[in-house]
Amino acid sequence: MNIANIFDYRYYYKRYLPHIQPIDAIMFVTYSIKFEYPKQIYIDLKRRKEDFLKSLKNIQKEDRKEKIYNFNKIQFDITDNFLAKYK
């Protein structure tokens, strides 16, 4: 384990799903491309993004990176919380 030392490595952790990450193991991801958000979730995420992009115009360039990071984190949490309902 080399570059992984940078991160807080844990063999097992749980957020919304259990995860096991053995050191030096080969990992694979399975996903479905048939999933669609319910229309209201999609509309809400899209509206939030449009509002956010408008608000960026009023923010100084050097402050934008942090704002974009925080916005993306919130959008991810909304999506993740929605998906967690269907685990």
mmCIF file with all atom_site columns, N, CA and C in Angstrom, residues 1-76:
data_model
loop_
_atom_site.group_PDB
_atom_site.id
_atom_site.type_symbol
_atom_site.label_atom_id
_atom_site.label_alt_id
_atom_site.label_comp_id
_atom_site.label_asym_id
_atom_site.label_entity_id
_atom_site.label_seq_id
_atom_site.pdbx_PDB_ins_code
_atom_site.Cartn_x
_atom_site.Cartn_y
_atom_site.Cartn_z
_atom_site.occupancy
_atom_site.B_iso_or_equiv
_atom_site.pdbx_formal_charge
_atom_site.auth_seq_id
_atom_site.auth_comp_id
_atom_site.auth_asym_id
_atom_site.auth_atom_id
_atom_site.pdbx_PDB_model_num
ATOM 1   N N  . MET A 1 1  ? 0.859   -1.182 0.000   1.00 0.00 ? 1  MET A N  1
ATOM 2   C CA . MET A 1 1  ? 0.000   0.000  0.000   1.00 0.00 ? 1  MET A CA 1
ATOM 3   C C  . MET A 1 1  ? 0.894   1.230  0.000   1.00 0.00 ? 1  MET A C  1
ATOM 4   N N  . ASN A 1 2  ? 0.870   2.005  -1.079  1.00 0.00 ? 2  ASN A N  1
ATOM 5   C CA . ASN A 1 2  ? 1.733   3.172  -1.139  1.00 0.00 ? 2  ASN A CA 1
ATOM 6   C C  . ASN A 1 2  ? 0.921   4.466  -1.144  1.00 0.00 ? 2  ASN A C  1
ATOM 7   N N  . ILE A 1 3  ? 0.396   4.855  -2.275  1.00 0.00 ? 3  ILE A N  1
ATOM 8   C CA . ILE A 1 3  ? -0.329  6.127  -2.354  1.00 0.00 ? 3  ILE A CA 1
ATOM 9   C C  . ILE A 1 3  ? -1.590  6.113  -1.495  1.00 0.00 ? 3  ILE A C  1
ATOM 10  N N  . ALA A 1 4  ? -2.125  4.948  -1.217  1.00 0.00 ? 4  ALA A N  1
ATOM 11  C CA . ALA A 1 4  ? -3.327  4.847  -0.383  1.00 0.00 ? 4  ALA A CA 1
ATOM 12  C C  . ALA A 1 4  ? -3.074  5.352  1.036   1.00 0.00 ? 4  ALA A C  1
ATOM 13  N N  . ASN A 1 5  ? -1.799  5.428  1.462   1.00 0.00 ? 5  ASN A N  1
ATOM 14  C CA . ASN A 1 5  ? -1.497  5.936  2.793   1.00 0.00 ? 5  ASN A CA 1
ATOM 15  C C  . ASN A 1 5  ? -1.929  7.379  2.973   1.00 0.00 ? 5  ASN A C  1
ATOM 16  N N  . ILE A 1 6  ? -2.076  8.097  1.870   1.00 0.00 ? 6  ILE A N  1
ATOM 17  C CA . ILE A 1 6  ? -2.495  9.490  1.944   1.00 0.00 ? 6  ILE A CA 1
ATOM 18  C C  . ILE A 1 6  ? -3.901  9.580  2.528   1.00 0.00 ? 6  ILE A C  1
ATOM 19  N N  . PHE A 1 7  ? -4.711  8.583  2.244   1.00 0.00 ? 7  PHE A N  1
ATOM 20  C CA . PHE A 1 7  ? -6.098  8.579  2.666   1.00 0.00 ? 7  PHE A CA 1
ATOM 21  C C  . PHE A 1 7  ? -6.239  7.841  3.989   1.00 0.00 ? 7  PHE A C  1
ATOM 22  N N  . ASP A 1 8  ? -7.328  8.072  4.659   1.00 0.00 ? 8  ASP A N  1
ATOM 23  C CA . ASP A 1 8  ? -7.606  7.328  5.886   1.00 0.00 ? 8  ASP A CA 1
ATOM 24  C C  . ASP A 1 8  ? -8.147  5.966  5.485   1.00 0.00 ? 8  ASP A C  1
ATOM 25  N N  . TYR A 1 9  ? -7.249  5.037  5.290   1.00 0.00 ? 9  TYR A N  1
ATOM 26  C CA . TYR A 1 9  ? -7.641  3.715  4.820   1.00 0.00 ? 9  TYR A CA 1
ATOM 27  C C  . TYR A 1 9  ? -8.316  2.942  5.940   1.00 0.00 ? 9  TYR A C  1
ATOM 28  N N  . ARG A 1 10 ? -9.424  2.315  5.607   1.00 0.00 ? 10 ARG A N  1
ATOM 29  C CA . ARG A 1 10 ? -10.106 1.407  6.520   1.00 0.00 ? 10 ARG A CA 1
ATOM 30  C C  . ARG A 1 10 ? -10.507 0.182  5.716   1.00 0.00 ? 10 ARG A C  1
ATOM 31  N N  . TYR A 1 11 ? -10.241 -0.983 6.259   1.00 0.00 ? 11 TYR A N  1
ATOM 32  C CA . TYR A 1 11 ? -10.590 -2.221 5.567   1.00 0.00 ? 11 TYR A CA 1
ATOM 33  C C  . TYR A 1 11 ? -12.097 -2.294 5.366   1.00 0.00 ? 11 TYR A C  1
ATOM 34  N N  . TYR A 1 12 ? -12.861 -1.902 6.371   1.00 0.00 ? 12 TYR A N  1
ATOM 35  C CA . TYR A 1 12 ? -14.315 -1.957 6.287   1.00 0.00 ? 12 TYR A CA 1
ATOM 36  C C  . TYR A 1 12 ? -14.872 -0.631 6.778   1.00 0.00 ? 12 TYR A C  1
ATOM 37  N N  . TYR A 1 13 ? -15.843 -0.102 6.076   1.00 0.00 ? 13 TYR A N  1
ATOM 38  C CA . TYR A 1 13 ? -16.546 1.077  6.555   1.00 0.00 ? 13 TYR A CA 1
ATOM 39  C C  . TYR A 1 13 ? -17.968 1.039  6.039   1.00 0.00 ? 13 TYR A C  1
ATOM 40  N N  . LYS A 1 14 ? -18.803 1.858  6.625   1.00 0.00 ? 14 LYS A N  1
ATOM 41  C CA . LYS A 1 14 ? -20.203 1.884  6.220   1.00 0.00 ? 14 LYS A CA 1
ATOM 42  C C  . LYS A 1 14 ? -20.673 3.327  6.149   1.00 0.00 ? 14 LYS A C  1
ATOM 43  N N  . ARG A 1 15 ? -21.248 3.685  5.044   1.00 0.00 ? 15 ARG A N  1
ATOM 44  C CA . ARG A 1 15 ? -21.948 4.952  4.929   1.00 0.00 ? 15 ARG A CA 1
ATOM 45  C C  . ARG A 1 15 ? -23.395 4.574  4.751   1.00 0.00 ? 15 ARG A C  1
ATOM 46  N N  . TYR A 1 16 ? -23.823 4.433  3.524   1.00 0.00 ? 16 TYR A N  1
ATOM 47  C CA . TYR A 1 16 ? -25.165 3.932  3.276   1.00 0.00 ? 16 TYR A CA 1
ATOM 48  C C  . TYR A 1 16 ? -25.133 2.477  2.839   1.00 0.00 ? 16 TYR A C  1
ATOM 49  N N  . LEU A 1 17 ? -23.990 2.035  2.402   1.00 0.00 ? 17 LEU A N  1
ATOM 50  C CA . LEU A 1 17 ? -23.812 0.644  2.010   1.00 0.00 ? 17 LEU A CA 1
ATOM 51  C C  . LEU A 1 17 ? -22.557 0.126  2.688   1.00 0.00 ? 17 LEU A C  1
ATOM 52  N N  . PRO A 1 18 ? -22.488 -1.144 3.001   1.00 0.00 ? 18 PRO A N  1
ATOM 53  C CA . PRO A 1 18 ? -21.221 -1.659 3.537   1.00 0.00 ? 18 PRO A CA 1
ATOM 54  C C  . PRO A 1 18 ? -20.173 -1.722 2.427   1.00 0.00 ? 18 PRO A C  1
ATOM 55  N N  . HIS A 1 19 ? -18.949 -1.404 2.769   1.00 0.00 ? 19 HIS A N  1
ATOM 56  C CA . HIS A 1 19 ? -17.851 -1.417 1.807   1.00 0.00 ? 19 HIS A CA 1
ATOM 57  C C  . HIS A 1 19 ? -16.681 -2.174 2.416   1.00 0.00 ? 19 HIS A C  1
ATOM 58  N N  . ILE A 1 20 ? -16.099 -3.029 1.636   1.00 0.00 ? 20 ILE A N  1
ATOM 59  C CA . ILE A 1 20 ? -14.899 -3.742 2.063   1.00 0.00 ? 20 ILE A CA 1
ATOM 60  C C  . ILE A 1 20 ? -13.818 -3.465 1.026   1.00 0.00 ? 20 ILE A C  1
ATOM 61  N N  . GLN A 1 21 ? -12.659 -3.005 1.488   1.00 0.00 ? 21 GLN A N  1
ATOM 62  C CA . GLN A 1 21 ? -11.568 -2.651 0.593   1.00 0.00 ? 21 GLN A CA 1
ATOM 63  C C  . GLN A 1 21 ? -10.279 -3.319 1.050   1.00 0.00 ? 21 GLN A C  1
ATOM 64  N N  . PRO A 1 22 ? -10.081 -4.579 0.721   1.00 0.00 ? 22 PRO A N  1
ATOM 65  C CA . PRO A 1 22 ? -8.828  -5.239 1.105   1.00 0.00 ? 22 PRO A CA 1
ATOM 66  C C  . PRO A 1 22 ? -7.632  -4.566 0.423   1.00 0.00 ? 22 PRO A C  1
ATOM 67  N N  . ILE A 1 23 ? -6.532  -4.483 1.136   1.00 0.00 ? 23 ILE A N  1
ATOM 68  C CA . ILE A 1 23 ? -5.321  -3.872 0.593   1.00 0.00 ? 23 ILE A CA 1
ATOM 69  C C  . ILE A 1 23 ? -4.858  -4.665 -0.621  1.00 0.00 ? 23 ILE A C  1
ATOM 70  N N  . ASP A 1 24 ? -4.483  -3.954 -1.677  1.00 0.00 ? 24 ASP A N  1
ATOM 71  C CA . ASP A 1 24 ? -3.961  -4.523 -2.922  1.00 0.00 ? 24 ASP A CA 1
ATOM 72  C C  . ASP A 1 24 ? -4.937  -5.469 -3.628  1.00 0.00 ? 24 ASP A C  1
ATOM 73  N N  . ALA A 1 25 ? -6.210  -5.336 -3.353  1.00 0.00 ? 25 ALA A N  1
ATOM 74  C CA . ALA A 1 25 ? -7.205  -6.188 -4.015  1.00 0.00 ? 25 ALA A CA 1
ATOM 75  C C  . ALA A 1 25 ? -7.621  -5.569 -5.345  1.00 0.00 ? 25 ALA A C  1
ATOM 76  N N  . ILE A 1 26 ? -8.052  -6.403 -6.253  1.00 0.00 ? 26 ILE A N  1
ATOM 77  C CA . ILE A 1 26 ? -8.613  -5.921 -7.512  1.00 0.00 ? 26 ILE A CA 1
ATOM 78  C C  . ILE A 1 26 ? -10.074 -5.588 -7.252  1.00 0.00 ? 26 ILE A C  1
ATOM 79  N N  . MET A 1 27 ? -10.467 -4.390 -7.606  1.00 0.00 ? 27 MET A N  1
ATOM 80  C CA . MET A 1 27 ? -11.831 -3.937 -7.352  1.00 0.00 ? 27 MET A CA 1
ATOM 81  C C  . MET A 1 27 ? -12.565 -3.789 -8.678  1.00 0.00 ? 27 MET A C  1
ATOM 82  N N  . PHE A 1 28 ? -13.846 -3.991 -8.655  1.00 0.00 ? 28 PHE A N  1
ATOM 83  C CA . PHE A 1 28 ? -14.658 -3.739 -9.831  1.00 0.00 ? 28 PHE A CA 1
ATOM 84  C C  . PHE A 1 28 ? -15.947 -3.057 -9.391  1.00 0.00 ? 28 PHE A C  1
ATOM 85  N N  . VAL A 1 29 ? -16.563 -2.373 -10.330 1.00 0.00 ? 29 VAL A N  1
ATOM 86  C CA . VAL A 1 29 ? -17.786 -1.628 -10.049 1.00 0.00 ? 29 VAL A CA 1
ATOM 87  C C  . VAL A 1 29 ? -18.878 -2.141 -10.968 1.00 0.00 ? 29 VAL A C  1
ATOM 88  N N  . THR A 1 30 ? -20.025 -2.386 -10.404 1.00 0.00 ? 30 THR A N  1
ATOM 89  C CA . THR A 1 30 ? -21.183 -2.786 -11.190 1.00 0.00 ? 30 THR A CA 1
ATOM 90  C C  . THR A 1 30 ? -22.208 -1.667 -11.078 1.00 0.00 ? 30 THR A C  1
ATOM 91  N N  . TYR A 1 31 ? -22.756 -1.267 -12.190 1.00 0.00 ? 31 TYR A N  1
ATOM 92  C CA . TYR A 1 31 ? -23.755 -0.207 -12.152 1.00 0.00 ? 31 TYR A CA 1
ATOM 93  C C  . TYR A 1 31 ? -24.772 -0.441 -13.256 1.00 0.00 ? 31 TYR A C  1
ATOM 94  N N  . SER A 1 32 ? -25.878 0.243  -13.127 1.00 0.00 ? 32 SER A N  1
ATOM 95  C CA . SER A 1 32 ? -26.944 0.138  -14.116 1.00 0.00 ? 32 SER A CA 1
ATOM 96  C C  . SER A 1 32 ? -27.118 1.489  -14.788 1.00 0.00 ? 32 SER A C  1
ATOM 97  N N  . ILE A 1 33 ? -27.169 1.495  -16.099 1.00 0.00 ? 33 ILE A N  1
ATOM 98  C CA . ILE A 1 33 ? -27.379 2.757  -16.811 1.00 0.00 ? 33 ILE A CA 1
ATOM 99  C C  . ILE A 1 33 ? -28.857 2.969  -17.122 1.00 0.00 ? 33 ILE A C  1
ATOM 100 N N  . LYS A 1 34 ? -29.710 2.084  -16.614 1.00 0.00 ? 34 LYS A N  1
ATOM 101 C CA . LYS A 1 34 ? -31.144 2.205  -16.849 1.00 0.00 ? 34 LYS A CA 1
ATOM 102 C C  . LYS A 1 34 ? -31.823 3.102  -15.817 1.00 0.00 ? 34 LYS A C  1
ATOM 103 N N  . PHE A 1 35 ? -31.102 3.476  -14.768 1.00 0.00 ? 35 PHE A N  1
ATOM 104 C CA . PHE A 1 35 ? -31.692 4.271  -13.697 1.00 0.00 ? 35 PHE A CA 1
ATOM 105 C C  . PHE A 1 35 ? -32.012 5.680  -14.173 1.00 0.00 ? 35 PHE A C  1
ATOM 106 N N  . GLU A 1 36 ? -33.152 6.185  -13.757 1.00 0.00 ? 36 GLU A N  1
ATOM 107 C CA . GLU A 1 36 ? -33.512 7.582  -13.980 1.00 0.00 ? 36 GLU A CA 1
ATOM 108 C C  . GLU A 1 36 ? -34.027 8.150  -12.670 1.00 0.00 ? 36 GLU A C  1
ATOM 109 N N  . TYR A 1 37 ? -33.640 9.393  -12.394 1.00 0.00 ? 37 TYR A N  1
ATOM 110 C CA . TYR A 1 37 ? -34.202 10.068 -11.236 1.00 0.00 ? 37 TYR A CA 1
ATOM 111 C C  . TYR A 1 37 ? -35.685 10.304 -11.477 1.00 0.00 ? 37 TYR A C  1
ATOM 112 N N  . PRO A 1 38 ? -36.454 10.360 -10.403 1.00 0.00 ? 38 PRO A N  1
ATOM 113 C CA . PRO A 1 38 ? -37.821 10.846 -10.582 1.00 0.00 ? 38 PRO A CA 1
ATOM 114 C C  . PRO A 1 38 ? -37.755 12.277 -11.110 1.00 0.00 ? 38 PRO A C  1
ATOM 115 N N  . LYS A 1 39 ? -38.708 12.636 -11.895 1.00 0.00 ? 39 LYS A N  1
ATOM 116 C CA . LYS A 1 39 ? -38.682 13.934 -12.570 1.00 0.00 ? 39 LYS A CA 1
ATOM 117 C C  . LYS A 1 39 ? -38.492 15.092 -11.588 1.00 0.00 ? 39 LYS A C  1
ATOM 118 N N  . GLN A 1 40 ? -39.149 15.043 -10.432 1.00 0.00 ? 40 GLN A N  1
ATOM 119 C CA . GLN A 1 40 ? -39.052 16.150 -9.479  1.00 0.00 ? 40 GLN A CA 1
ATOM 120 C C  . GLN A 1 40 ? -37.634 16.299 -8.932  1.00 0.00 ? 40 GLN A C  1
ATOM 121 N N  . ILE A 1 41 ? -36.945 15.198 -8.676  1.00 0.00 ? 41 ILE A N  1
ATOM 122 C CA . ILE A 1 41 ? -35.551 15.258 -8.205  1.00 0.00 ? 41 ILE A CA 1
ATOM 123 C C  . ILE A 1 41 ? -34.676 15.879 -9.286  1.00 0.00 ? 41 ILE A C  1
ATOM 124 N N  . TYR A 1 42 ? -34.861 15.431 -10.511 1.00 0.00 ? 42 TYR A N  1
ATOM 125 C CA . TYR A 1 42 ? -34.084 15.969 -11.630 1.00 0.00 ? 42 TYR A CA 1
ATOM 126 C C  . TYR A 1 42 ? -34.324 17.470 -11.777 1.00 0.00 ? 42 TYR A C  1
ATOM 127 N N  . ILE A 1 43 ? -35.579 17.885 -11.725 1.00 0.00 ? 43 ILE A N  1
ATOM 128 C CA . ILE A 1 43 ? -35.914 19.311 -11.863 1.00 0.00 ? 43 ILE A CA 1
ATOM 129 C C  . ILE A 1 43 ? -35.272 20.113 -10.738 1.00 0.00 ? 43 ILE A C  1
ATOM 130 N N  . ASP A 1 44 ? -35.324 19.590 -9.523  1.00 0.00 ? 44 ASP A N  1
ATOM 131 C CA . ASP A 1 44 ? -34.740 20.285 -8.378  1.00 0.00 ? 44 ASP A CA 1
ATOM 132 C C  . ASP A 1 44 ? -33.224 20.425 -8.523  1.00 0.00 ? 44 ASP A C  1
ATOM 133 N N  . LEU A 1 45 ? -32.542 19.345 -8.905  1.00 0.00 ? 45 LEU A N  1
ATOM 134 C CA . LEU A 1 45 ? -31.086 19.409 -9.092  1.00 0.00 ? 45 LEU A CA 1
ATOM 135 C C  . LEU A 1 45 ? -30.714 20.391 -10.202 1.00 0.00 ? 45 LEU A C  1
ATOM 136 N N  . LYS A 1 46 ? -31.483 20.366 -11.274 1.00 0.00 ? 46 LYS A N  1
ATOM 137 C CA . LYS A 1 46 ? -31.213 21.265 -12.394 1.00 0.00 ? 46 LYS A CA 1
ATOM 138 C C  . LYS A 1 46 ? -31.420 22.725 -11.985 1.00 0.00 ? 46 LYS A C  1
ATOM 139 N N  . ARG A 1 47 ? -32.513 22.992 -11.248 1.00 0.00 ? 47 ARG A N  1
ATOM 140 C CA . ARG A 1 47 ? -32.789 24.361 -10.795 1.00 0.00 ? 47 ARG A CA 1
ATOM 141 C C  . ARG A 1 47 ? -31.691 24.853 -9.857  1.00 0.00 ? 47 ARG A C  1
ATOM 142 N N  . ARG A 1 48 ? -31.262 23.982 -8.942  1.00 0.00 ? 48 ARG A N  1
ATOM 143 C CA . ARG A 1 48 ? -30.183 24.351 -8.022  1.00 0.00 ? 48 ARG A CA 1
ATOM 144 C C  . ARG A 1 48 ? -28.907 24.709 -8.791  1.00 0.00 ? 48 ARG A C  1
ATOM 145 N N  . LYS A 1 49 ? -28.605 23.914 -9.812  1.00 0.00 ? 49 LYS A N  1
ATOM 146 C CA . LYS A 1 49 ? -27.399 24.181 -10.602 1.00 0.00 ? 49 LYS A CA 1
ATOM 147 C C  . LYS A 1 49 ? -27.515 25.502 -11.349 1.00 0.00 ? 49 LYS A C  1
ATOM 148 N N  . GLU A 1 50 ? -28.663 25.751 -11.954 1.00 0.00 ? 50 GLU A N  1
ATOM 149 C CA . GLU A 1 50 ? -28.860 27.013 -12.678 1.00 0.00 ? 50 GLU A CA 1
ATOM 150 C C  . GLU A 1 50 ? -28.729 28.201 -11.736 1.00 0.00 ? 50 GLU A C  1
ATOM 151 N N  . ASP A 1 51 ? -29.352 28.115 -10.562 1.00 0.00 ? 51 ASP A N  1
ATOM 152 C CA . ASP A 1 51 ? -29.256 29.193 -9.575  1.00 0.00 ? 51 ASP A CA 1
ATOM 153 C C  . ASP A 1 51 ? -27.815 29.386 -9.114  1.00 0.00 ? 51 ASP A C  1
ATOM 154 N N  . PHE A 1 52 ? -27.120 28.276 -8.904  1.00 0.00 ? 52 PHE A N  1
ATOM 155 C CA . PHE A 1 52 ? -25.730 28.356 -8.466  1.00 0.00 ? 52 PHE A CA 1
ATOM 156 C C  . PHE A 1 52 ? -24.858 29.025 -9.526  1.00 0.00 ? 52 PHE A C  1
ATOM 157 N N  . LEU A 1 53 ? -25.028 28.625 -10.780 1.00 0.00 ? 53 LEU A N  1
ATOM 158 C CA . LEU A 1 53 ? -24.221 29.210 -11.854 1.00 0.00 ? 53 LEU A CA 1
ATOM 159 C C  . LEU A 1 53 ? -24.469 30.707 -11.978 1.00 0.00 ? 53 LEU A C  1
ATOM 160 N N  . LYS A 1 54 ? -25.705 31.129 -11.766 1.00 0.00 ? 54 LYS A N  1
ATOM 161 C CA . LYS A 1 54 ? -26.005 32.568 -11.772 1.00 0.00 ? 54 LYS A CA 1
ATOM 162 C C  . LYS A 1 54 ? -25.302 33.268 -10.618 1.00 0.00 ? 54 LYS A C  1
ATOM 163 N N  . SER A 1 55 ? -25.289 32.626 -9.455  1.00 0.00 ? 55 SER A N  1
ATOM 164 C CA . SER A 1 55 ? -24.670 33.246 -8.280  1.00 0.00 ? 55 SER A CA 1
ATOM 165 C C  . SER A 1 55 ? -23.151 33.344 -8.415  1.00 0.00 ? 55 SER A C  1
ATOM 166 N N  . LEU A 1 56 ? -22.545 32.484 -9.219  1.00 0.00 ? 56 LEU A N  1
ATOM 167 C CA . LEU A 1 56 ? -21.087 32.525 -9.401  1.00 0.00 ? 56 LEU A CA 1
ATOM 168 C C  . LEU A 1 56 ? -20.623 33.825 -10.036 1.00 0.00 ? 56 LEU A C  1
ATOM 169 N N  . LYS A 1 57 ? -21.496 34.440 -10.802 1.00 0.00 ? 57 LYS A N  1
ATOM 170 C CA . LYS A 1 57 ? -21.127 35.696 -11.462 1.00 0.00 ? 57 LYS A CA 1
ATOM 171 C C  . LYS A 1 57 ? -20.797 36.783 -10.447 1.00 0.00 ? 57 LYS A C  1
ATOM 172 N N  . ASN A 1 58 ? -21.369 36.680 -9.245  1.00 0.00 ? 58 ASN A N  1
ATOM 173 C CA . ASN A 1 58 ? -21.158 37.693 -8.212  1.00 0.00 ? 58 ASN A CA 1
ATOM 174 C C  . ASN A 1 58 ? -20.024 37.341 -7.249  1.00 0.00 ? 58 ASN A C  1
ATOM 175 N N  . ILE A 1 59 ? -19.335 36.260 -7.512  1.00 0.00 ? 59 ILE A N  1
ATOM 176 C CA . ILE A 1 59 ? -18.275 35.796 -6.616  1.00 0.00 ? 59 ILE A CA 1
ATOM 177 C C  . ILE A 1 59 ? -16.921 36.016 -7.283  1.00 0.00 ? 59 ILE A C  1
ATOM 178 N N  . GLN A 1 60 ? -15.980 36.514 -6.504  1.00 0.00 ? 60 GLN A N  1
ATOM 179 C CA . GLN A 1 60 ? -14.646 36.747 -7.053  1.00 0.00 ? 60 GLN A CA 1
ATOM 180 C C  . GLN A 1 60 ? -14.023 35.433 -7.498  1.00 0.00 ? 60 GLN A C  1
ATOM 181 N N  . LYS A 1 61 ? -13.212 35.531 -8.535  1.00 0.00 ? 61 LYS A N  1
ATOM 182 C CA . LYS A 1 61 ? -12.643 34.343 -9.172  1.00 0.00 ? 61 LYS A CA 1
ATOM 183 C C  . LYS A 1 61 ? -11.890 33.443 -8.192  1.00 0.00 ? 61 LYS A C  1
ATOM 184 N N  . GLU A 1 62 ? -11.129 34.027 -7.275  1.00 0.00 ? 62 GLU A N  1
ATOM 185 C CA . GLU A 1 62 ? -10.332 33.217 -6.349  1.00 0.00 ? 62 GLU A CA 1
ATOM 186 C C  . GLU A 1 62 ? -11.199 32.469 -5.325  1.00 0.00 ? 62 GLU A C  1
ATOM 187 N N  . ASP A 1 63 ? -12.432 32.902 -5.128  1.00 0.00 ? 63 ASP A N  1
ATOM 188 C CA . ASP A 1 63 ? -13.336 32.230 -4.188  1.00 0.00 ? 63 ASP A CA 1
ATOM 189 C C  . ASP A 1 63 ? -14.219 31.182 -4.860  1.00 0.00 ? 63 ASP A C  1
ATOM 190 N N  . ARG A 1 64 ? -14.206 31.143 -6.163  1.00 0.00 ? 64 ARG A N  1
ATOM 191 C CA . ARG A 1 64 ? -15.111 30.250 -6.893  1.00 0.00 ? 64 ARG A CA 1
ATOM 192 C C  . ARG A 1 64 ? -14.797 28.773 -6.690  1.00 0.00 ? 64 ARG A C  1
ATOM 193 N N  . LYS A 1 65 ? -13.522 28.430 -6.633  1.00 0.00 ? 65 LYS A N  1
ATOM 194 C CA . LYS A 1 65 ? -13.142 27.016 -6.536  1.00 0.00 ? 65 LYS A CA 1
ATOM 195 C C  . LYS A 1 65 ? -13.772 26.363 -5.307  1.00 0.00 ? 65 LYS A C  1
ATOM 196 N N  . GLU A 1 66 ? -13.683 27.034 -4.170  1.00 0.00 ? 66 GLU A N  1
ATOM 197 C CA . GLU A 1 66 ? -14.262 26.491 -2.938  1.00 0.00 ? 66 GLU A CA 1
ATOM 198 C C  . GLU A 1 66 ? -15.790 26.425 -3.030  1.00 0.00 ? 66 GLU A C  1
ATOM 199 N N  . LYS A 1 67 ? -16.396 27.451 -3.602  1.00 0.00 ? 67 LYS A N  1
ATOM 200 C CA . LYS A 1 67 ? -17.861 27.465 -3.757  1.00 0.00 ? 67 LYS A CA 1
ATOM 201 C C  . LYS A 1 67 ? -18.324 26.326 -4.659  1.00 0.00 ? 67 LYS A C  1
ATOM 202 N N  . ILE A 1 68 ? -17.596 26.098 -5.739  1.00 0.00 ? 68 ILE A N  1
ATOM 203 C CA . ILE A 1 68 ? -17.953 25.014 -6.667  1.00 0.00 ? 68 ILE A CA 1
ATOM 204 C C  . ILE A 1 68 ? -17.802 23.667 -5.970  1.00 0.00 ? 68 ILE A C  1
ATOM 205 N N  . TYR A 1 69 ? -16.721 23.504 -5.220  1.00 0.00 ? 69 TYR A N  1
ATOM 206 C CA . TYR A 1 69 ? -16.512 22.255 -4.481  1.00 0.00 ? 69 TYR A CA 1
ATOM 207 C C  . TYR A 1 69 ? -17.669 22.002 -3.512  1.00 0.00 ? 69 TYR A C  1
ATOM 208 N N  . ASN A 1 70 ? -18.034 23.019 -2.741  1.00 0.00 ? 70 ASN A N  1
ATOM 209 C CA . ASN A 1 70 ? -19.120 22.873 -1.767  1.00 0.00 ? 70 ASN A CA 1
ATOM 210 C C  . ASN A 1 70 ? -20.455 22.596 -2.448  1.00 0.00 ? 70 ASN A C  1
ATOM 211 N N  . PHE A 1 71 ? -20.700 23.266 -3.562  1.00 0.00 ? 71 PHE A N  1
ATOM 212 C CA . PHE A 1 71 ? -21.940 23.027 -4.299  1.00 0.00 ? 71 PHE A CA 1
ATOM 213 C C  . PHE A 1 71 ? -22.004 21.586 -4.790  1.00 0.00 ? 71 PHE A C  1
ATOM 214 N N  . ASN A 1 72 ? -20.925 21.110 -5.379  1.00 0.00 ? 72 ASN A N  1
ATOM 215 C CA . ASN A 1 72 ? -20.899 19.731 -5.880  1.00 0.00 ? 72 ASN A CA 1
ATOM 216 C C  . ASN A 1 72 ? -21.082 18.722 -4.749  1.00 0.00 ? 72 ASN A C  1
ATOM 217 N N  . LYS A 1 73 ? -20.531 19.032 -3.602  1.00 0.00 ? 73 LYS A N  1
ATOM 218 C CA . LYS A 1 73 ? -20.684 18.146 -2.450  1.00 0.00 ? 73 LYS A CA 1
ATOM 219 C C  . LYS A 1 73 ? -22.154 18.074 -2.019  1.00 0.00 ? 73 LYS A C  1
ATOM 220 N N  . ILE A 1 74 ? -22.821 19.205 -2.005  1.00 0.00 ? 74 ILE A N  1
ATOM 221 C CA . ILE A 1 74 ? -24.247 19.234 -1.654  1.00 0.00 ? 74 ILE A CA 1
ATOM 222 C C  . ILE A 1 74 ? -25.063 18.463 -2.676  1.00 0.00 ? 74 ILE A C  1
ATOM 223 N N  . GLN A 1 75 ? -24.778 18.682 -3.959  1.00 0.00 ? 75 GLN A N  1
ATOM 224 C CA . GLN A 1 75 ? -25.506 17.959 -5.007  1.00 0.00 ? 75 GLN A CA 1
ATOM 225 C C  . GLN A 1 75 ? -25.294 16.450 -4.860  1.00 0.00 ? 75 GLN A C  1
ATOM 226 N N  . PHE A 1 76 ? -24.071 16.055 -4.568  1.00 0.00 ? 76 PHE A N  1
ATOM 227 C CA . PHE A 1 76 ? -23.782 14.637 -4.365  1.00 0.00 ? 76 PHE A CA 1
ATOM 228 C C  . PHE A 1 76 ? -24.571 14.091 -3.180  1.00 0.00 ? 76 PHE A C  1
#
